[in-house]
Coordinates of N, CA, C and O in Angstrom, one line a residue:
M1 N 3.6 -9.5 22.1 CA 4.0 -8.6 20.6 C 3.2 -9.3 19.4 O 3.7 -10.6 19.1
P2 N 2.4 -8.9 18.7 CA 1.6 -9.3 17.9 C 2.5 -9.9 16.5 O 3.9 -9.3 16.5
R3 N 2.0 -10.7 15.8 CA 2.8 -11.0 14.8 C 2.1 -11.4 13.6 O 0.7 -11.6 13.7
T4 N 2.3 -11.0 12.1 CA 1.5 -11.1 10.9 C 2.2 -12.3 10.8 O 3.1 -12.7 10.4
I5 N 1.2 -13.3 10.4 CA 1.4 -14.7 10.0 C 0.5 -15.0 8.3 O 0.9 -16.2 8.2
A6 N -0.1 -13.9 8.2 CA -0.8 -14.4 6.7 C -1.0 -13.1 6.3 O -2.0 -12.2 6.4
I7 N -1.2 -13.3 4.6 CA -1.5 -12.2 4.1 C -2.6 -13.0 3.3 O -2.8 -14.2 2.8
A8 N -4.1 -11.9 2.8 CA -5.2 -13.1 2.4 C -5.4 -11.5 1.1 O -5.0 -10.5 0.8
A9 N -6.8 -12.3 0.1 CA -7.2 -11.2 -0.5 C -8.8 -11.0 -0.3 O -9.2 -11.8 -0.1
T10 N -8.9 -9.7 -0.1 CA -10.5 -9.3 -0.4 C -10.9 -9.4 -1.8 O -10.1 -8.7 -2.4
S11 N -12.3 -9.0 -1.2 CA -13.2 -8.6 -2.6 C -12.5 -8.8 -3.8 O -12.5 -8.0 -4.3
A12 N -11.9 -10.1 -4.0 CA -11.5 -10.5 -5.5 C -12.9 -10.2 -6.6 O -13.8 -10.8 -6.4
T13 N -12.1 -9.1 -7.1 CA -13.0 -9.5 -8.9 C -12.0 -9.7 -10.1 O -11.1 -10.1 -10.3
S14 N -13.1 -9.6 -11.2 CA -12.3 -9.8 -12.3 C -11.4 -8.4 -12.8 O -10.0 -8.7 -13.5
S15 N -11.1 -7.1 -11.9 CA -10.4 -6.2 -12.3 C -9.7 -5.9 -10.9 O -8.9 -5.4 -11.3
G16 N -10.0 -6.3 -10.0 CA -8.5 -6.0 -8.9 C -9.0 -7.1 -7.7 O -9.9 -7.5 -7.5
C17 N -7.9 -6.8 -7.1 CA -8.1 -7.7 -5.4 C -7.5 -6.1 -4.6 O -6.6 -5.5 -4.7
V18 N -7.6 -6.6 -3.0 CA -7.1 -5.9 -2.1 C -6.3 -7.0 -1.0 O -6.9 -7.9 -0.8
A19 N -4.6 -6.4 -1.0 CA -4.5 -7.8 -0.4 C -4.1 -6.9 1.3 O -3.6 -5.8 1.5
W20 N -4.0 -7.9 2.3 CA -4.0 -7.0 3.6 C -3.7 -8.3 4.6 O -3.3 -9.6 4.2
S21 N -3.1 -7.7 5.6 CA -2.4 -8.6 6.3 C -3.4 -9.0 7.7 O -4.5 -7.9 8.0
R22 N -3.4 -10.1 8.3 CA -3.6 -10.6 9.6 C -2.8 -10.7 10.5 O -1.7 -11.4 10.4
R23 N -3.5 -10.0 11.9 CA -1.9 -9.9 13.1 C -2.8 -10.9 14.1 O -4.3 -10.7 14.5
W24 N -2.2 -12.3 14.6 CA -2.6 -12.9 15.7 C -1.6 -12.7 17.0 O -0.5 -12.4 16.7
R25 N -2.1 -12.3 18.2 CA -1.3 -12.5 19.4 C -0.9 -14.1 19.4 O -1.9 -15.2 18.8
K26 N 0.4 -14.2 20.5 CA 0.4 -15.7 20.8 C -0.2 -16.4 21.1 O -0.3 -17.8 20.8
T27 N -1.5 -15.7 22.1 CA -2.4 -16.6 22.3 C -3.7 -17.1 21.3 O -4.2 -17.8 22.3
G28 N -3.3 -16.4 20.2 CA -4.2 -17.1 19.2 C -5.0 -15.8 18.7 O -6.1 -16.8 18.1
S29 N -5.2 -15.0 19.1 CA -6.4 -14.1 19.6 C -6.0 -12.9 18.3 O -4.8 -13.4 18.3
R30 N -6.7 -12.8 17.1 CA -6.8 -12.0 16.2 C -6.7 -10.1 17.4 O -7.3 -10.2 17.7
C31 N -5.8 -9.3 16.5 CA -5.4 -8.4 17.5 C -6.2 -7.4 16.0 O -6.6 -8.0 14.9
T32 N -7.1 -6.2 16.7 CA -7.8 -5.8 16.1 C -6.9 -4.2 15.1 O -5.6 -4.0 15.8
P33 N -7.5 -3.6 14.2 CA -6.6 -2.5 13.5 C -6.5 -1.3 14.9 O -7.3 -1.3 15.5
N34 N -5.8 -0.8 14.7 CA -5.5 0.6 15.2 C -6.2 1.6 15.0 O -7.5 1.0 14.1
P35 N -7.1 2.5 15.9 CA -8.2 3.4 15.7 C -8.3 3.9 14.1 O -10.1 4.1 14.5
Y36 N -7.2 4.0 13.8 CA -7.7 4.4 12.3 C -8.0 3.7 11.3 O -8.1 3.8 10.0
G37 N -7.8 2.1 11.8 CA -8.5 1.2 11.2 C -7.8 0.3 9.8 O -7.8 -0.2 9.0
R38 N -6.2 0.9 10.1 CA -5.5 -0.1 9.1 C -3.9 -0.5 9.9 O -3.5 0.3 10.7
W39 N -3.3 -1.2 9.6 CA -1.7 -1.4 10.4 C -0.9 -0.1 9.6 O -1.0 -0.2 8.3
T40 N 0.3 -0.3 10.0 CA 1.4 0.1 9.6 C 2.4 -1.1 9.0 O 2.8 -1.9 9.9
P41 N 2.3 -0.9 7.4 CA 2.8 -2.2 7.0 C 4.5 -2.2 7.4 O 5.0 -1.3 7.1
T42 N 5.0 -3.4 7.3 CA 6.5 -3.6 8.0 C 7.0 -4.1 6.6 O 6.1 -4.2 5.6
R43 N 8.0 -4.1 6.6 CA 8.7 -4.5 5.3 C 8.6 -6.0 5.1 O 8.0 -5.9 3.9
G44 N 8.5 -6.5 6.2 CA 8.3 -8.1 5.8 C 6.6 -8.2 5.6 O 6.6 -9.2 4.5
V45 N 5.7 -7.6 5.7 CA 4.9 -7.8 5.3 C 4.7 -7.2 3.8 O 3.8 -7.8 3.0
V46 N 5.0 -6.3 3.5 CA 4.9 -5.6 1.9 C 6.0 -6.4 1.1 O 5.5 -6.9 0.1
R47 N 7.1 -7.4 1.9 CA 8.1 -8.0 0.7 C 6.9 -9.2 0.4 O 6.8 -9.8 -0.4
E48 N 6.2 -10.1 1.5 CA 5.6 -11.0 1.2 C 4.3 -11.2 0.4 O 3.8 -11.6 -0.5
A49 N 3.7 -9.5 0.5 CA 2.9 -9.6 -0.2 C 3.2 -9.1 -1.7 O 2.3 -10.0 -2.6
L50 N 4.1 -8.4 -2.1 CA 4.6 -8.4 -3.4 C 5.1 -10.0 -3.9 O 5.1 -10.5 -5.2
R51 N 5.7 -10.6 -3.2 CA 6.1 -12.1 -3.6 C 4.5 -13.1 -3.5 O 5.1 -14.3 -5.0
T52 N 3.9 -12.4 -3.2 CA 2.3 -13.5 -3.4 C 2.1 -12.8 -4.7 O 1.5 -13.7 -5.7
I53 N 1.7 -11.7 -4.8 CA 1.4 -11.0 -6.0 C 2.2 -11.9 -7.2 O 1.7 -12.1 -8.3
A54 N 3.2 -11.5 -6.7 CA 4.1 -11.9 -8.2 C 4.0 -13.4 -8.5 O 3.7 -14.3 -10.0
E55 N 4.0 -14.7 -7.7 CA 3.7 -15.9 -8.0 C 2.0 -16.0 -8.4 O 1.7 -17.0 -9.2
I56 N 1.2 -15.2 -8.0 CA -0.1 -15.6 -8.6 C -0.1 -14.8 -10.1 O -0.8 -15.6 -11.0
E57 N 0.7 -13.8 -9.9 CA 0.4 -13.0 -11.5 C 1.3 -14.2 -12.8 O 0.4 -14.6 -13.3
Q58 N 1.9 -14.8 -12.2 CA 2.6 -15.7 -13.0 C 2.5 -16.8 -13.0 O 2.0 -17.5 -14.1
N59 N 1.3 -17.5 -12.3 CA 0.4 -18.6 -12.1 C -0.3 -18.5 -12.8 O -1.0 -19.6 -13.2
H60 N -1.2 -17.4 -12.5 CA -3.2 -17.2 -13.1 C -3.1 -15.7 -13.6 O -3.5 -14.9 -12.9
P61 N -2.4 -15.3 -14.6 CA -2.4 -14.0 -15.0 C -4.1 -13.5 -15.6 O -4.7 -14.3 -15.9
A62 N -4.2 -12.7 -14.7 CA -5.7 -12.2 -15.2 C -5.6 -10.5 -15.5 O -4.7 -10.3 -15.1
P63 N -6.9 -10.0 -15.9 CA -6.8 -8.6 -16.1 C -7.0 -7.9 -14.6 O -8.4 -7.5 -14.3
R64 N -6.1 -7.4 -13.2 CA -6.6 -7.4 -12.5 C -5.7 -6.4 -11.8 O -4.2 -6.6 -12.3
F65 N -5.5 -5.6 -10.5 CA -4.9 -5.3 -9.9 C -5.1 -5.5 -8.3 O -5.3 -5.4 -7.9
W66 N -3.8 -5.0 -8.0 CA -3.7 -5.3 -6.6 C -3.5 -4.0 -6.0 O -2.7 -3.1 -6.5
T67 N -3.9 -3.4 -4.6 CA -3.4 -2.3 -4.2 C -2.9 -2.6 -2.5 O -2.7 -3.5 -1.8
I68 N -1.8 -1.7 -2.2 CA -1.3 -1.8 -1.2 C -1.2 -0.4 -0.3 O -0.9 0.4 -0.7
N69 N -1.8 -0.5 0.7 CA -2.1 1.0 1.6 C -1.3 0.8 2.3 O -0.6 0.1 3.0
L70 N -0.4 2.0 2.4 CA 1.1 2.5 3.3 C 0.4 3.8 4.1 O -0.3 4.3 3.8
S71 N 1.1 3.7 5.1 CA 0.9 4.5 6.3 C 1.5 5.5 6.3 O 2.7 5.7 5.2
G72 N 1.2 6.8 6.9 CA 2.0 8.1 7.2 C 3.4 7.7 7.1 O 4.4 8.3 7.0
Q73 N 3.7 6.5 8.0 CA 5.1 5.8 8.8 C 5.6 5.6 7.5 O 7.3 5.9 7.5
S74 N 5.2 4.9 6.6 CA 6.3 4.1 5.7 C 6.4 5.5 4.7 O 7.5 5.5 4.0
L75 N 5.7 6.2 4.7 CA 5.9 7.6 3.6 C 6.6 8.4 4.3 O 7.9 8.7 3.5
S76 N 7.2 8.8 5.4 CA 8.1 9.0 6.4 C 9.4 8.4 5.9 O 10.6 9.2 6.2
D77 N 9.6 7.4 6.4 CA 10.9 6.4 5.8 C 11.4 6.8 4.3 O 10.9 6.4 3.5
R78 N 12.5 7.6 4.6 CA 13.3 8.1 3.1 C 13.4 6.3 2.5 O 13.8 6.6 1.3
L79 N 13.8 5.4 3.2 CA 14.7 4.0 2.8 C 13.8 3.1 2.3 O 14.0 2.1 1.5
F80 N 12.0 3.6 2.9 CA 11.1 2.8 2.4 C 10.7 2.9 1.2 O 10.5 1.7 0.6
Q81 N 11.1 4.1 0.4 CA 10.8 4.4 -1.4 C 11.7 3.1 -2.1 O 11.4 2.3 -2.5
D82 N 12.8 3.3 -0.9 CA 14.3 2.5 -2.2 C 13.8 1.2 -2.0 O 14.1 0.1 -2.9
F83 N 13.9 0.2 -0.5 CA 13.0 -1.0 -0.5 C 11.7 -1.3 -0.9 O 12.1 -2.6 -1.9
L84 N 10.8 -0.7 -1.6 CA 9.8 -1.1 -2.1 C 9.8 -1.2 -3.8 O 9.7 -2.6 -4.2
L85 N 10.5 -0.4 -3.9 CA 11.4 -0.1 -5.9 C 12.1 -1.3 -5.6 O 11.7 -2.1 -6.9
S86 N 13.2 -2.2 -4.4 CA 13.6 -3.1 -5.2 C 13.2 -4.1 -4.9 O 13.2 -4.9 -5.7
Q87 N 12.2 -4.5 -3.6 CA 10.9 -5.2 -3.9 C 10.2 -5.8 -5.0 O 9.9 -7.0 -5.7
L88 N 10.0 -4.8 -6.0 CA 9.1 -4.9 -7.5 C 9.9 -5.7 -8.4 O 10.0 -6.7 -8.8
N89 N 11.2 -5.2 -8.3 CA 12.5 -5.6 -9.2 C 13.1 -7.3 -8.8 O 12.6 -8.1 -9.7
K90 N 12.6 -7.3 -7.6 CA 13.0 -8.7 -6.8 C 12.8 -9.5 -7.2 O 12.9 -10.9 -7.5
N91 N 11.1 -9.7 -7.2 CA 9.9 -10.8 -6.7 C 9.3 -10.8 -8.5 O 8.5 -11.3 -8.9
G92 N 9.6 -10.0 -9.3 CA 9.3 -9.8 -10.6 C 7.8 -9.5 -10.9 O 7.1 -9.7 -11.6
T93 N 7.3 -8.3 -9.4 CA 6.3 -8.1 -10.0 C 5.9 -7.1 -10.5 O 6.5 -6.5 -10.7
P94 N 4.6 -7.4 -11.5 CA 4.2 -6.8 -12.3 C 3.8 -5.0 -12.0 O 2.6 -5.2 -11.2
A95 N 4.8 -3.8 -12.3 CA 3.9 -2.7 -11.3 C 3.1 -2.4 -11.9 O 2.5 -1.9 -11.1
G96 N 2.6 -2.9 -12.8 CA 1.5 -2.3 -13.8 C 0.3 -2.6 -13.6 O -0.9 -2.1 -13.4
K97 N 0.6 -3.4 -12.4 CA -0.7 -3.8 -11.9 C -0.6 -4.0 -10.5 O -1.7 -4.5 -9.5
V98 N 0.4 -3.2 -9.6 CA 0.2 -3.0 -8.1 C -0.2 -1.4 -8.1 O 0.2 -0.5 -8.9
C99 N -1.0 -1.3 -7.4 CA -1.7 0.4 -7.2 C -1.1 1.0 -5.2 O -1.7 0.3 -4.5
V100 N -0.5 1.6 -5.5 CA -0.2 2.2 -3.6 C -1.1 3.2 -3.3 O -1.2 4.2 -3.7
E101 N -2.0 2.8 -2.1 CA -2.2 3.6 -1.7 C -1.7 4.4 -0.6 O -1.5 3.9 0.1
I102 N -2.2 6.1 -0.4 CA -1.5 6.7 0.3 C -2.7 7.7 1.2 O -3.8 8.1 0.3
T103 N -2.8 8.0 2.6 CA -4.1 8.5 3.1 C -3.5 9.8 2.8 O -2.4 10.4 2.2
E104 N -5.1 10.4 2.5 CA -5.0 12.3 2.2 C -4.1 12.8 3.3 O -3.3 13.6 2.7
T105 N -4.3 12.3 4.6 CA -3.5 13.2 5.8 C -2.5 13.1 5.5 O -1.5 13.6 5.7
A106 N -1.8 11.5 5.1 CA -0.2 11.7 5.3 C 0.4 11.9 3.8 O 1.2 12.9 4.3
A107 N -0.4 12.1 3.0 CA -0.3 13.1 1.7 C 0.6 14.8 1.9 O 0.9 15.1 1.6
I108 N -0.8 15.0 2.2 CA -0.8 16.6 2.9 C 0.2 17.0 3.7 O 0.6 18.2 3.7
A109 N 0.3 15.9 4.9 CA 0.7 16.8 6.2 C 2.8 16.4 5.4 O 3.5 17.4 5.7
Q110 N 3.2 15.5 4.3 CA 4.5 15.8 4.0 C 4.7 15.6 2.6 O 4.4 15.1 1.7
M111 N 3.4 16.9 1.8 CA 3.3 16.8 0.6 C 4.5 16.8 -0.3 O 4.7 15.7 -1.4
D112 N 5.9 17.7 -0.3 CA 6.8 17.0 -0.9 C 7.6 16.0 -1.3 O 7.7 15.2 -2.2
R113 N 7.6 15.1 0.4 CA 7.8 13.6 0.5 C 6.9 13.2 -0.5 O 7.4 11.9 -0.9
A114 N 5.5 13.7 -0.6 CA 4.5 12.6 -0.9 C 4.4 12.8 -2.5 O 4.9 11.8 -3.2
I115 N 4.6 13.6 -2.9 CA 5.3 14.1 -4.3 C 6.2 13.2 -5.1 O 6.4 12.7 -6.0
D116 N 7.4 13.2 -4.7 CA 8.8 12.3 -4.7 C 8.4 10.9 -4.4 O 8.8 10.6 -5.5
F117 N 8.2 10.2 -3.7 CA 7.6 9.1 -3.3 C 6.6 8.7 -4.2 O 6.6 7.5 -5.1
M118 N 5.9 9.5 -4.6 CA 4.7 9.2 -6.3 C 5.2 9.0 -7.3 O 4.9 8.1 -8.2
N119 N 5.7 10.2 -7.8 CA 7.0 10.1 -9.4 C 7.4 9.1 -9.0 O 7.6 8.6 -10.3
A120 N 8.1 8.4 -8.2 CA 9.2 7.4 -8.2 C 8.1 6.4 -8.6 O 8.8 5.2 -9.1
L121 N 7.4 5.6 -7.8 CA 6.4 4.8 -7.5 C 5.9 4.8 -9.4 O 5.6 4.0 -10.3
R122 N 5.5 6.3 -10.1 CA 4.5 6.1 -11.4 C 5.6 5.7 -11.9 O 5.6 5.2 -13.4
E123 N 6.8 6.5 -12.3 CA 8.3 6.1 -13.1 C 8.2 4.5 -12.8 O 8.9 4.0 -14.7
R124 N 8.2 3.6 -11.8 CA 8.6 2.2 -12.2 C 6.6 1.7 -12.8 O 7.1 0.6 -13.3
G125 N 6.0 2.4 -12.7 CA 4.3 1.6 -13.5 C 3.8 1.8 -12.4 O 2.7 1.0 -13.0
C126 N 3.7 1.6 -11.3 CA 2.6 1.7 -10.2 C 1.5 2.2 -10.7 O 1.8 4.3 -10.7
A127 N 0.4 2.5 -10.2 CA -0.8 3.1 -10.4 C -0.2 3.9 -8.9 O 0.0 2.9 -8.0
L128 N -1.6 5.7 -8.5 CA -1.1 5.7 -7.2 C -2.9 6.3 -6.6 O -3.5 6.6 -7.6
A129 N -3.1 5.7 -5.4 CA -4.4 6.2 -5.2 C -4.0 6.7 -3.9 O -3.6 6.6 -3.1
L130 N -4.9 8.2 -4.1 CA -5.3 9.1 -2.4 C -6.5 8.5 -1.6 O -7.1 8.7 -2.2
D131 N -5.8 8.1 -0.8 CA -7.1 7.2 -0.3 C -7.6 8.3 1.6 O -7.1 8.9 1.7
D132 N -9.0 7.7 1.6 CA -9.8 8.9 2.4 C -9.8 10.0 2.0 O -9.9 10.9 3.0
F133 N -10.0 10.5 0.9 CA -9.8 12.1 0.7 C -11.4 12.5 1.2 O -12.9 12.0 1.2
G134 N -11.4 13.5 1.8 CA -12.8 13.9 2.6 C -12.7 13.6 4.0 O -13.4 14.2 4.4
S135 N -12.0 13.1 4.7 CA -11.9 12.9 5.7 C -11.1 13.5 7.0 O -11.3 13.6 8.0
G136 N -10.3 14.7 6.1 CA -8.8 14.9 6.5 C -9.1 16.7 6.0 O -10.3 17.4 6.2
L137 N -8.0 17.3 5.8 CA -8.2 18.4 5.4 C -8.4 18.8 3.9 O -7.7 19.5 3.2
S138 N -9.1 17.8 3.3 CA -9.3 17.5 1.9 C -9.4 19.2 1.5 O -10.3 19.9 1.8
S139 N -9.1 19.3 -0.2 CA -9.1 20.1 -0.9 C -8.7 20.1 -2.1 O -7.5 18.9 -2.6
F140 N -9.5 20.4 -3.0 CA -9.4 19.6 -4.4 C -8.3 20.7 -5.1 O -8.2 20.2 -5.8
A141 N -7.6 21.6 -4.3 CA -6.6 22.2 -5.2 C -5.1 21.1 -4.8 O -4.4 21.7 -5.5
Y142 N -5.6 20.4 -3.3 CA -4.3 19.6 -3.2 C -4.1 18.8 -4.2 O -3.3 18.2 -5.0
L143 N -5.5 18.5 -5.2 CA -4.9 17.1 -6.1 C -4.1 17.3 -7.4 O -3.7 16.8 -7.8
K144 N -4.1 18.9 -7.4 CA -3.3 19.4 -8.8 C -2.1 19.1 -8.3 O -1.4 19.0 -9.5
N145 N -1.7 19.3 -7.4 CA -0.3 18.6 -6.9 C 0.0 17.3 -7.2 O 1.5 17.0 -6.9
L146 N -1.2 16.5 -6.4 CA -0.3 15.1 -6.5 C -0.4 14.5 -7.5 O -1.6 14.5 -8.1
P147 N 0.8 13.3 -7.8 CA 0.4 12.8 -9.4 C -0.6 11.4 -8.8 O 0.3 10.0 -8.8
V148 N -2.2 11.6 -9.0 CA -2.7 10.3 -8.0 C -3.3 10.1 -9.4 O -3.8 10.7 -10.3
D149 N -3.7 8.8 -9.7 CA -4.6 8.1 -10.8 C -5.9 7.7 -10.1 O -6.9 7.9 -10.6
I150 N -6.2 7.7 -8.8 CA -7.5 7.2 -8.4 C -7.5 8.0 -6.8 O -6.9 8.2 -6.3
V151 N -8.6 8.7 -6.8 CA -9.0 9.5 -5.6 C -10.4 8.3 -4.6 O -11.3 8.0 -5.5
K152 N -10.3 8.4 -3.7 CA -11.0 7.2 -2.9 C -11.8 8.5 -1.7 O -11.1 8.6 -0.8
I153 N -13.0 8.8 -2.4 CA -13.9 9.5 -1.5 C -14.5 9.0 -0.1 O -14.6 8.1 -0.1
D154 N -14.1 9.4 0.7 CA -14.8 8.8 2.1 C -16.0 9.7 2.9 O -16.2 11.1 2.6

């Protein structure tokens, strides 16, 4: 069973960073992402990411934001929203510096759930991004219903 052992930052700039996890097999070889190129973030990965973000922001504040990509499975898990919001509070992570990305496919497949989830995160202060727009059932009509700040076009 692969395990997540580290969180790192990619393409850090003065305006933002992306946190992601690396997974390794017990043999020491690195796992590759699933065919869709993303991991399903576990609660442990999200907990550690938010803890790390809070620590970095406390020790090295800067005008940047951090993105966390969520899978459709995370969106489907009704308890995940409460977990994510509680972790923001617990760690003192500045929600205004966190951008949560949800794929277009996951958002459209669960439109009502996605809207509720996004509204709860927006009320907490997080930015929201619709990821992979154009790779699925894209329609500009959907954008009217989704409370997103960023649309990432593929």
